Coordinates of C-alpha atoms and ligand atoms in Angstrom, one line a residue:
M1 CA 0.0 0.0 0.0
T2 CA 1.4 3.4 -0.9
E3 CA 1.9 5.9 1.8
V4 CA -0.5 8.9 1.6
T5 CA 1.4 12.1 1.2
H6 CA 0.2 15.7 1.5
D7 CA -2.3 16.6 -1.2
T8 CA -2.4 13.2 -2.9
V9 CA -4.9 13.4 -5.8
L10 CA -6.6 10.2 -6.9
K11 CA -8.7 10.0 -10.0
G12 CA -11.7 8.2 -11.1
T13 CA -14.4 8.8 -13.7
A14 CA -16.4 11.9 -13.2
V15 CA -20.1 11.2 -13.2
V16 CA -22.1 13.9 -11.4
P17 CA -20.5 17.3 -10.9
G18 CA -20.3 19.0 -7.6
V19 CA -17.7 19.6 -4.8
A20 CA -17.8 18.2 -1.3
Y21 CA -15.3 18.3 1.6
A22 CA -16.0 16.0 4.4
E23 CA -14.8 12.9 6.2
A24 CA -14.7 9.7 4.3
V25 CA -16.9 6.8 5.5
W26 CA -16.7 3.3 4.1
I27 CA -19.9 1.4 3.4
R28 CA -20.7 -1.2 6.0
P29 CA -19.1 -4.5 5.3
R30 CA -21.0 -7.4 3.9
P31 CA -21.7 -10.3 6.4
Q32 CA -19.2 -13.2 6.6
L33 CA -20.7 -16.0 4.6
P34 CA -21.3 -19.3 6.4
R35 CA -19.4 -22.5 5.5
A36 CA -20.9 -25.9 4.8
G37 CA -21.1 -28.4 7.6
A38 CA -23.8 -27.5 10.2
V39 CA -26.9 -29.7 10.0
V40 CA -30.3 -28.6 11.5
P41 CA -32.1 -31.4 13.3
E42 CA -35.2 -32.5 11.3
A43 CA -37.6 -31.4 14.0
E44 CA -36.3 -27.8 13.9
R45 CA -36.3 -27.3 10.1
E46 CA -39.8 -25.9 9.9
A47 CA -38.9 -23.3 12.5
E48 CA -35.7 -22.6 10.7
Y49 CA -37.6 -21.9 7.5
Q50 CA -40.0 -19.6 9.4
R51 CA -37.0 -17.7 10.7
F52 CA -35.9 -17.2 7.1
V53 CA -39.3 -16.1 6.0
E54 CA -39.5 -13.5 8.7
A55 CA -36.1 -12.2 8.0
A56 CA -36.8 -12.0 4.2
D57 CA -40.2 -10.3 4.8
A58 CA -38.5 -7.8 7.1
V59 CA -35.9 -6.9 4.4
A60 CA -38.5 -6.8 1.6
D61 CA -40.8 -4.6 3.7
R62 CA -38.0 -2.2 4.5
L63 CA -37.0 -1.9 0.8
S64 CA -40.7 -1.3 -0.2
T65 CA -41.0 1.4 2.4
R66 CA -38.0 3.1 1.0
S67 CA -39.3 2.7 -2.5
E68 CA -42.5 4.5 -1.5
A69 CA -40.6 7.4 -0.1
A70 CA -38.4 7.7 -3.2
E71 CA -39.2 8.9 -6.8
G72 CA -38.4 7.9 -10.3
P73 CA -35.6 5.4 -11.1
A74 CA -34.6 5.3 -7.4
S75 CA -38.1 4.2 -6.4
E76 CA -38.2 1.6 -9.2
V77 CA -34.8 0.1 -8.2
L78 CA -35.9 -0.2 -4.6
A79 CA -39.2 -1.8 -5.6
A80 CA -37.4 -4.2 -8.0
T81 CA -35.0 -5.2 -5.2
A82 CA -37.9 -5.8 -2.8
G83 CA -39.5 -7.9 -5.5
M84 CA -36.3 -10.1 -5.7
V85 CA -36.5 -10.8 -1.9
R86 CA -40.1 -11.8 -2.4
D87 CA -39.3 -13.9 -5.5
R88 CA -41.0 -17.3 -5.1
G89 CA -38.4 -19.2 -7.1
W90 CA -35.6 -17.9 -4.8
R91 CA -37.6 -18.6 -1.7
K92 CA -38.4 -22.1 -2.9
A93 CA -34.7 -22.8 -3.5
V94 CA -33.9 -21.6 0.0
K95 CA -36.7 -23.8 1.5
K96 CA -35.3 -26.8 -0.3
G97 CA -31.9 -26.2 1.3
I98 CA -33.4 -25.9 4.8
T99 CA -35.6 -28.9 4.3
G100 CA -32.5 -30.8 3.4
G101 CA -30.9 -29.8 6.7
H102 CA -28.9 -26.7 5.9
P103 CA -29.1 -23.7 8.4
A104 CA -31.0 -20.8 6.8
D105 CA -28.0 -18.7 6.2
Y106 CA -26.2 -21.5 4.3
A107 CA -29.3 -22.3 2.4
I108 CA -29.6 -18.7 1.3
V109 CA -26.0 -18.8 0.0
T110 CA -26.4 -22.0 -2.0
A111 CA -29.8 -20.9 -3.4
T112 CA -28.4 -17.5 -4.4
T113 CA -25.3 -19.0 -5.9
K114 CA -27.5 -21.2 -8.1
F115 CA -29.3 -18.1 -9.4
I116 CA -26.1 -16.1 -9.8
T117 CA -24.7 -18.9 -12.1
Q118 CA -27.9 -18.9 -14.2
F119 CA -27.9 -15.1 -14.5
E120 CA -24.2 -15.0 -15.4
A121 CA -24.8 -17.6 -18.1
A122 CA -27.7 -15.6 -19.5
G123 CA -25.4 -12.5 -19.8
G124 CA -26.6 -9.0 -20.7
V125 CA -29.0 -7.3 -18.3
M126 CA -29.4 -10.6 -16.4
A127 CA -25.7 -10.7 -15.6
E128 CA -25.9 -7.1 -14.3
R129 CA -28.5 -8.2 -11.8
V130 CA -26.0 -10.4 -10.0
T131 CA -25.0 -7.4 -7.9
D132 CA -28.6 -7.2 -6.7
L133 CA -28.7 -10.9 -6.0
R134 CA -25.6 -10.7 -3.8
D135 CA -27.1 -7.7 -2.2
I136 CA -30.4 -9.4 -1.1
R137 CA -28.4 -12.5 0.0
D138 CA -26.3 -10.3 2.4
R139 CA -29.2 -8.3 3.6
V140 CA -31.3 -11.3 4.6
I141 CA -28.3 -13.1 6.2
A142 CA -27.5 -10.0 8.3
E143 CA -31.2 -9.7 9.3
L144 CA -31.3 -13.4 10.3
R145 CA -28.2 -12.9 12.5
G146 CA -29.5 -9.7 14.0
E147 CA -26.4 -7.9 12.5
D148 CA -26.5 -4.3 11.2
E149 CA -27.9 -4.1 7.6
P150 CA -25.0 -4.1 5.3
G151 CA -24.6 -1.1 3.1
L152 CA -25.2 2.4 4.1
P153 CA -23.9 3.2 7.6
Q154 CA -25.8 5.4 10.0
V155 CA -23.9 8.7 10.1
E156 CA -24.1 12.1 11.9
G157 CA -23.3 15.2 9.9
E158 CA -21.9 15.2 6.4
V159 CA -19.6 12.5 4.9
V160 CA -18.3 11.3 1.6
L161 CA -19.3 7.7 1.0
F162 CA -16.7 5.2 -0.3
A163 CA -17.5 1.7 -1.6
D164 CA -16.1 -1.0 -3.8
D165 CA -19.4 -0.9 -5.6
L166 CA -22.8 0.4 -4.6
S167 CA -25.8 -1.7 -5.1
P168 CA -28.5 0.3 -6.9
A169 CA -30.7 -0.3 -3.8
D170 CA -28.1 1.4 -1.6
T171 CA -27.7 4.3 -4.0
A172 CA -31.4 4.8 -4.3
A173 CA -31.7 4.9 -0.5
L174 CA -29.0 7.6 0.0
D175 CA -30.0 10.6 2.2
T176 CA -28.1 13.4 0.4
K177 CA -28.3 15.5 3.6
H178 CA -25.6 13.2 5.1
F179 CA -23.9 11.7 2.0
T180 CA -22.5 14.7 0.2
A181 CA -20.6 12.7 -2.4
L182 CA -20.0 9.1 -3.6
V183 CA -16.8 7.4 -4.7
T184 CA -16.7 3.8 -5.9
E185 CA -13.8 1.6 -6.9
L186 CA -15.9 -0.1 -9.6
G187 CA -18.9 0.9 -11.8
G188 CA -19.2 2.8 -15.0
P189 CA -20.6 6.2 -16.0
T190 CA -23.8 4.7 -17.5
S191 CA -24.3 2.1 -14.7
H192 CA -27.6 2.2 -12.7
T193 CA -25.7 3.6 -9.7
A194 CA -24.4 6.5 -11.8
I195 CA -27.9 7.1 -13.3
I196 CA -29.4 7.3 -9.8
A197 CA -26.6 9.5 -8.4
R198 CA -27.4 11.8 -11.3
Q199 CA -31.1 11.8 -10.4
L200 CA -30.2 12.5 -6.7
N201 CA -27.8 15.2 -7.9
V202 CA -25.1 14.0 -5.5
P203 CA -21.5 14.5 -6.7
C204 CA -20.3 11.1 -7.9
I205 CA -17.1 9.5 -9.1
V206 CA -16.9 5.8 -10.3
A207 CA -14.2 3.5 -11.4
A208 CA -11.7 5.1 -9.1
G209 CA -9.8 1.8 -8.7
K210 CA -8.2 -0.1 -5.9
K211 CA -6.1 2.9 -4.9
I212 CA -9.1 4.4 -2.9
H213 CA -8.6 1.6 -0.3
Q214 CA -5.7 3.7 1.1
I215 CA -8.4 6.1 2.4
Q216 CA -9.6 5.4 5.9
S217 CA -13.0 6.2 7.4
G218 CA -12.7 9.5 9.2
Q219 CA -10.1 11.0 6.9
P220 CA -11.1 14.3 5.3
V221 CA -11.3 14.2 1.5
L222 CA -12.1 16.8 -1.1
V223 CA -14.2 15.4 -4.0
D224 CA -14.7 17.2 -7.3
G225 CA -17.4 15.3 -9.2
A226 CA -16.8 17.3 -12.4
L227 CA -13.1 16.6 -12.5
G228 CA -13.3 13.1 -11.1
T229 CA -10.7 13.9 -8.4
I230 CA -10.4 12.9 -4.8
T231 CA -7.9 15.0 -2.9
L232 CA -6.4 13.6 0.3
N233 CA -5.0 15.9 3.0
A234 CA -6.1 19.0 1.1
D235 CA -5.4 22.3 2.8
P236 CA -8.7 22.8 4.7
E237 CA -8.8 26.5 3.6
V238 CA -8.3 25.6 -0.1
A239 CA -10.9 22.9 0.2
K240 CA -13.5 25.1 1.9
T241 CA -12.9 27.8 -0.8
A242 CA -13.5 25.1 -3.5
V243 CA -16.8 24.1 -1.8
S244 CA -18.0 27.7 -1.5
E245 CA -17.1 28.4 -5.1
H246 CA -19.1 25.4 -6.1
K247 CA -22.0 26.7 -3.9
L248 CA -21.9 30.0 -6.0
V249 CA -22.2 27.9 -9.1
A250 CA -25.0 25.9 -7.5
A251 CA -26.8 29.2 -6.6
R252 CA -26.4 30.3 -10.2
V253 CA -27.9 27.0 -11.3
A254 CA -30.8 27.4 -8.8
Q255 CA -31.6 30.8 -10.2
W256 CA -31.3 29.9 -13.9
R257 CA -34.4 30.0 -16.0
G258 CA -34.8 28.6 -19.5
P259 CA -35.0 28.4 -22.4
G260 CA -31.5 27.2 -23.0
R261 CA -29.3 29.9 -24.6
T262 CA -25.8 31.2 -24.5
K263 CA -25.0 34.6 -22.9
D264 CA -25.4 36.2 -26.4
G265 CA -28.8 34.6 -27.0
H266 CA -27.8 31.6 -29.2
L267 CA -30.6 29.1 -28.6
V268 CA -29.9 25.5 -27.6
Q269 CA -33.0 23.6 -26.8
L270 CA -32.7 21.7 -23.4
L271 CA -34.8 18.6 -23.4
A272 CA -35.3 15.6 -21.0
N273 CA -34.6 11.9 -21.4
V274 CA -37.5 9.8 -20.0
Q275 CA -38.7 6.3 -20.0
D276 CA -42.4 6.6 -19.0
G277 CA -45.2 9.0 -18.1
N278 CA -43.9 9.3 -14.5
G279 CA -40.5 10.4 -15.7
A280 CA -42.1 12.8 -18.1
R281 CA -44.2 14.4 -15.3
V282 CA -41.1 14.8 -13.2
A283 CA -39.3 16.4 -16.2
H284 CA -42.2 18.8 -16.7
N285 CA -41.5 20.2 -13.2
T286 CA -38.0 21.2 -14.4
Q287 CA -36.9 23.7 -17.0
A288 CA -37.1 21.0 -19.7
E289 CA -38.4 22.4 -23.0
G290 CA -39.7 19.0 -24.1
I291 CA -38.6 15.4 -24.3
G292 CA -35.5 14.7 -26.4
L293 CA -35.4 11.0 -25.9
F294 CA -38.3 8.7 -24.9
R295 CA -36.7 5.3 -24.4
T296 CA -39.8 3.2 -25.3
E297 CA -38.0 -0.2 -24.9
L298 CA -37.7 0.5 -21.1
C299 CA -41.6 0.4 -20.9
F300 CA -41.5 -3.2 -22.0
L301 CA -38.6 -4.8 -20.3
N302 CA -41.0 -7.0 -18.2
A303 CA -43.5 -7.7 -21.0
T304 CA -43.4 -11.3 -22.1
T305 CA -45.6 -10.7 -25.2
E306 CA -45.9 -7.7 -27.5
P307 CA -48.4 -5.2 -26.2
T308 CA -51.2 -4.4 -28.7
V309 CA -51.2 -1.2 -30.7
E310 CA -53.9 0.2 -28.3
E311 CA -51.9 -0.9 -25.2
Q312 CA -48.8 0.8 -26.5
A313 CA -50.6 3.9 -27.5
A314 CA -51.9 4.2 -23.9
V315 CA -48.3 4.1 -22.6
Y316 CA -47.1 6.7 -25.1
R317 CA -50.0 9.0 -24.4
K318 CA -48.9 9.4 -20.8
V319 CA -45.7 10.9 -22.0
F320 CA -47.4 13.2 -24.5
E321 CA -49.9 14.3 -21.9
A322 CA -47.0 15.5 -19.6
F323 CA -45.8 17.8 -22.5
P324 CA -49.0 18.8 -24.3
N325 CA -47.5 21.9 -25.9
S326 CA -43.9 20.8 -26.5
K327 CA -41.7 18.7 -28.7
V328 CA -41.5 15.0 -27.8
V329 CA -38.9 12.7 -29.5
V330 CA -40.0 9.1 -29.4
R331 CA -37.4 6.5 -30.1
S332 CA -38.6 3.2 -31.6
L333 CA -37.7 0.1 -29.7
D334 CA -34.0 -0.2 -28.9
A335 CA -34.3 -3.8 -27.9
G336 CA -31.3 -6.1 -27.6
S337 CA -27.8 -5.9 -26.1
D338 CA -28.1 -4.8 -22.4
K339 CA -31.9 -4.1 -22.8
P340 CA -33.4 -7.5 -23.7
V341 CA -37.1 -7.3 -24.5
A342 CA -38.7 -10.7 -24.5
F343 CA -40.8 -10.3 -27.6
A344 CA -38.2 -8.6 -29.7
T345 CA -34.7 -9.7 -28.8
L346 CA -32.8 -12.6 -30.4
A347 CA -31.7 -15.2 -27.9
D348 CA -28.1 -16.5 -27.7
E349 CA -26.2 -13.9 -29.6
E350 CA -22.5 -14.3 -29.2
N351 CA -21.9 -10.5 -29.1
P352 CA -25.2 -8.8 -28.5
A353 CA -23.9 -5.2 -28.4
L354 CA -22.8 -5.7 -32.0
G355 CA -25.8 -7.9 -32.9
V356 CA -29.4 -7.6 -33.8
R357 CA -30.4 -4.6 -31.6
G358 CA -32.3 -1.4 -32.3
L359 CA -33.6 -0.9 -35.8
R360 CA -31.9 -4.1 -36.9
V361 CA -34.5 -6.2 -35.0
A362 CA -37.2 -4.8 -37.4
R363 CA -35.4 -6.1 -40.6
A364 CA -36.7 -9.6 -39.9
N365 CA -39.9 -8.4 -38.3
E366 CA -41.0 -5.2 -40.0
E367 CA -44.5 -5.5 -38.4
L368 CA -43.1 -5.1 -35.0
L369 CA -41.9 -1.7 -36.0
T370 CA -44.9 -0.7 -38.0
R371 CA -47.2 -1.7 -35.1
Q372 CA -45.1 0.6 -32.9
L373 CA -45.3 3.4 -35.3
D374 CA -49.1 2.9 -35.6
A375 CA -49.3 3.1 -31.8
V376 CA -47.3 6.3 -31.8
A377 CA -49.5 7.8 -34.5
L378 CA -52.6 6.7 -32.6
A379 CA -51.3 8.3 -29.3
V380 CA -50.6 11.5 -31.2
K381 CA -54.1 11.6 -32.5
Q382 CA -55.7 10.7 -29.2
S383 CA -53.8 13.4 -27.4
N384 CA -54.6 16.1 -30.0
R385 CA -51.0 17.2 -30.5
G386 CA -51.0 20.2 -32.7
E387 CA -48.2 22.2 -34.3
S388 CA -47.0 23.6 -31.0
A389 CA -46.3 20.1 -29.9
P390 CA -44.4 18.3 -32.7
T391 CA -43.8 14.6 -32.3
W392 CA -40.6 13.3 -33.8
V393 CA -39.8 9.6 -34.1
M394 CA -36.3 8.3 -34.4
A395 CA -34.7 4.9 -35.0
P396 CA -31.8 3.6 -32.8
M397 CA -28.7 2.0 -34.3
V398 CA -29.0 3.3 -37.8
A399 CA -25.8 2.4 -39.7
T400 CA -26.7 3.0 -43.4
A401 CA -28.5 5.5 -45.6
R402 CA -30.8 2.7 -46.8
E403 CA -31.9 1.9 -43.2
A404 CA -32.6 5.6 -42.7
Q405 CA -34.6 5.8 -45.9
W406 CA -36.6 2.7 -45.0
F407 CA -37.4 4.0 -41.5
A408 CA -38.3 7.4 -42.9
S409 CA -40.7 5.9 -45.5
L410 CA -42.5 3.9 -42.7
C411 CA -42.8 7.1 -40.6
G412 CA -44.0 9.1 -43.7
E413 CA -46.8 6.7 -44.4
R414 CA -48.1 7.5 -40.9
G415 CA -47.6 11.2 -41.0
L416 CA -44.8 11.0 -38.5
I417 CA -41.6 13.1 -38.7
A418 CA -38.6 10.8 -39.0
G419 CA -35.1 11.0 -37.6
A420 CA -32.2 8.7 -36.7
M421 CA -29.9 8.3 -33.8
I422 CA -26.2 8.8 -34.7
E423 CA -24.6 6.2 -32.4
V424 CA -22.8 4.0 -34.9
P425 CA -19.6 5.6 -36.2
A426 CA -20.6 4.6 -39.8
A427 CA -23.8 6.8 -39.5
A428 CA -21.7 9.8 -38.5
L429 CA -19.3 9.3 -41.3
M430 CA -22.2 8.8 -43.8
A431 CA -24.2 11.7 -42.5
D432 CA -24.3 13.3 -46.0
K433 CA -26.1 10.3 -47.4
I434 CA -28.3 9.7 -44.3
M435 CA -29.5 13.2 -43.7
P436 CA -31.4 13.8 -47.0
H437 CA -33.9 11.2 -45.8
L438 CA -34.5 12.8 -42.4
K439 CA -35.7 15.9 -40.7
F440 CA -33.3 15.5 -37.7
V441 CA -30.7 13.3 -36.1
S442 CA -29.8 12.8 -32.4
I443 CA -26.4 11.8 -31.4
G444 CA -26.3 8.9 -28.9
T445 CA -23.0 9.6 -27.3
N446 CA -23.1 6.6 -25.0
D447 CA -23.1 4.1 -27.8
L448 CA -21.2 6.4 -30.2
T449 CA -18.4 6.4 -27.7
Q450 CA -18.6 2.6 -27.0
Y451 CA -18.4 1.8 -30.8
T452 CA -15.8 4.5 -31.6
M453 CA -13.5 3.5 -28.9
A454 CA -14.3 -0.3 -29.2
A455 CA -14.9 -0.3 -25.4
D456 CA -17.9 -1.9 -23.6
R457 CA -19.8 0.9 -22.0
M458 CA -20.5 -1.4 -19.0
S459 CA -16.8 -2.1 -18.3
P460 CA -15.3 -0.3 -15.3
Q461 CA -11.8 -1.1 -16.5
L462 CA -12.5 0.8 -19.7
A463 CA -14.1 3.8 -18.2
Y464 CA -11.2 6.0 -19.4
L465 CA -12.1 5.0 -23.0
T466 CA -15.9 5.2 -22.6
D467 CA -15.6 8.9 -22.0
P468 CA -17.5 11.2 -24.4
W469 CA -14.6 13.8 -24.0
Q470 CA -12.5 11.5 -26.2
P471 CA -11.5 13.7 -29.2
A472 CA -12.3 10.9 -31.6
V473 CA -15.9 11.0 -30.5
L474 CA -16.0 14.8 -30.7
R475 CA -14.5 14.7 -34.2
L476 CA -17.4 12.5 -35.3
I477 CA -19.9 14.9 -33.7
E478 CA -18.1 17.8 -35.4
H479 CA -18.5 16.1 -38.8
T480 CA -22.2 15.3 -38.1
C481 CA -22.9 19.0 -37.2
K482 CA -21.1 20.2 -40.4
E483 CA -23.3 18.0 -42.5
G484 CA -26.4 19.0 -40.5
K485 CA -25.8 22.6 -41.4
R486 CA -25.2 21.7 -45.1
F487 CA -28.5 19.7 -45.3
D488 CA -30.5 21.8 -42.9
T489 CA -31.0 18.8 -40.6
A490 CA -31.4 19.5 -36.9
V491 CA -28.6 17.8 -34.8
G492 CA -29.2 17.0 -31.2
V493 CA -27.3 15.1 -28.6
C494 CA -29.2 12.7 -26.2
G495 CA -26.4 10.7 -24.6
E496 CA -25.0 11.3 -21.1
A497 CA -22.6 13.9 -22.7
A498 CA -25.5 16.3 -22.8
A499 CA -25.6 16.3 -19.0
D500 CA -22.1 17.6 -18.5
P501 CA -22.2 21.5 -18.4
L502 CA -18.7 22.0 -19.7
L503 CA -19.1 19.4 -22.5
A504 CA -22.5 21.1 -23.3
C505 CA -20.5 24.2 -24.2
V506 CA -18.2 22.2 -26.5
L507 CA -21.2 20.5 -28.2
T508 CA -22.8 23.9 -28.7
G509 CA -19.6 25.2 -30.2
L510 CA -19.6 22.2 -32.5
G511 CA -23.1 23.2 -33.8
V512 CA -25.5 21.0 -31.8
N513 CA -28.9 22.6 -31.6
S514 CA -30.5 20.6 -28.8
L515 CA -29.2 18.7 -25.7
S516 CA -31.3 16.1 -24.0
S517 CA -30.3 14.6 -20.6
A518 CA -31.7 13.4 -17.3
S519 CA -34.0 16.2 -16.2
T520 CA -32.0 16.9 -13.1
A521 CA -29.0 17.9 -15.2
I522 CA -30.8 20.5 -17.2
A523 CA -30.4 23.5 -14.9
G524 CA -26.7 22.9 -14.5
V525 CA -26.2 22.8 -18.2
G526 CA -28.5 25.8 -18.8
A527 CA -26.7 27.9 -16.2
Q528 CA -23.3 27.1 -17.7
L529 CA -24.5 27.9 -21.2
A530 CA -25.9 31.2 -20.0
A531 CA -22.5 32.2 -18.7
V532 CA -20.7 31.9 -22.0
D533 CA -21.1 33.3 -25.5
L534 CA -21.2 31.3 -28.7
E535 CA -17.7 32.4 -29.7
T536 CA -16.3 31.0 -26.4
C537 CA -18.1 27.7 -27.1
K538 CA -16.5 27.6 -30.5
K539 CA -13.1 28.2 -28.9
A540 CA -13.8 25.5 -26.3
A541 CA -14.8 23.1 -29.1
A542 CA -11.6 23.8 -31.1
A543 CA -9.5 23.2 -27.9
A544 CA -11.2 19.9 -27.2
L545 CA -11.0 18.7 -30.8
N546 CA -7.3 19.3 -30.9
A547 CA -6.5 17.7 -27.6
E548 CA -4.6 14.4 -27.4
G549 CA -7.1 12.6 -25.2
A550 CA -10.1 13.0 -23.0
T551 CA -8.2 14.3 -19.9
E552 CA -6.3 16.8 -22.0
A553 CA -9.6 17.9 -23.7
R554 CA -11.2 18.6 -20.3
A555 CA -8.2 20.5 -19.2
A556 CA -7.9 22.5 -22.4
V557 CA -11.6 23.5 -22.1
R558 CA -11.2 24.5 -18.5
E559 CA -8.6 27.0 -19.7
V560 CA -11.1 28.5 -22.0
I561 CA -14.1 28.4 -19.7
Q562 CA -13.9 28.8 -15.9
P563 CA -16.8 27.2 -14.1
Ligands
LIG601 C1 -26.9 6.6 -26.4 O1 -26.4 5.5 -26.9 O2 -26.2 7.6 -26.2 C2 -28.3 6.7 -26.1 C3 -28.9 7.8 -25.8 O3 -29.0 5.5 -26.1 P1 -29.0 4.4 -24.9 O4 -28.2 5.0 -23.8 O5 -30.4 4.2 -24.6 O6 -28.3 3.3 -25.6
LIG602 MG1 -27.8 4.0 -27.6

């Protein structure tokens, strides 16, 4: 272990901006897992099973209570975790172990291991849920033994939370009055933990690596969630100044009012990313000027069969109704890869991120797409959306001009305005052939970065590559914007890059006309844009494009724009 010296700065991946200075506290350790060997006498097994049921019920009830107190994705994650503790299949497997003579804690371990193996074999989104499985195993074991619940510690005052990885349930339950920042060894910028941290608006750094284990609970740390830095032994005065400067920025953010525009009045529409009516209603209470990305596939992750046109229309209508007088951009199903949808995704693909996902699913099943477009058109009609509330529809994973043309013709037949996501590098490079078919494009920087850098967006080891500040990604965006201007095609950004205030200035300088992000990020982006003029954005863009890498790009832009 390296010795900590004065002002040691550790780095991770910046996820949610903000500055905090407080004592570090490590997440409470997981319980020791039991070993095999102990046998419960037959006469006591029923009582042992009841002990398990009571402990599991207590954990599930606690998670449900927290879910009810939370909102949006945080509430959904807590409810889903509670559902896993109530899962009949899991409970049956534990019962089998207890009936066979295992103590409850050991039966929980073996039952959960069986599910973990199955989930890992299934891959994709199922494999990601392994963290949740381990989490419920540990919570129920701790409850059985009367130990403290693993995960978030009880704290007084303000602290910075450190963890190897945070389960989505722990992140969702965070009280931001006490936990002023989060730092994790693992995780990626688009993981659920990062998405929830963004929703809670708590400064967050992920993928900070093993080096953070040199930090002890109780040690003061300065965290900058925009730079991704954790400064140890910082001069307390310097640290406090950084926090108060950040507070000034935060105050500027709180006062900011839309619409999105630079200091000299150049308009940049600021829109929200949503996944259902609930999210759209939350977004409506922010400064969002509309919806820039409605991820329709997320409505159907639990559906085993395809909803009818009417059923789909009812779901879409809820989003339209939240924004009756504003633009809504609906994305057609982006099923596949890490978002398997039972009725649309091919099973057993070797490499699903490069497989039949997004628009590609519809090549072999055009009706799946046309029924969805019919449902969108029906929902538009039912909600009387007029000219002040344009509905745009875009296809994910477009790679060729022919795909764009095909999608546009299906939309045209239904009176819908067609666009495409630019998230495959080929689409950016072929923008001049794709744009003539479309009214707009929206750059999905999450996937565009993943495919440009050949780096899995879920991999914590590759977080330095899956960074939208990579100049290679910015150069593809620059090219897309140039072609957008030439063909008079609107160019938006709807990946996580649109949530980063500094990067938003770069994107504006490159020529992006709209930015769509988590609705909690909109005010931060709007306030930063309002503080700079278009010329400065252009200078920032040039600096970023000419940088050697992502870190250098950030630093170069910081020279041009002070926060
Ligand atoms: C993207 O890829 O940037 C995007 C917005 O789509 P998703 O994150 O849903 O893949
Ligand atoms: Mg994408």
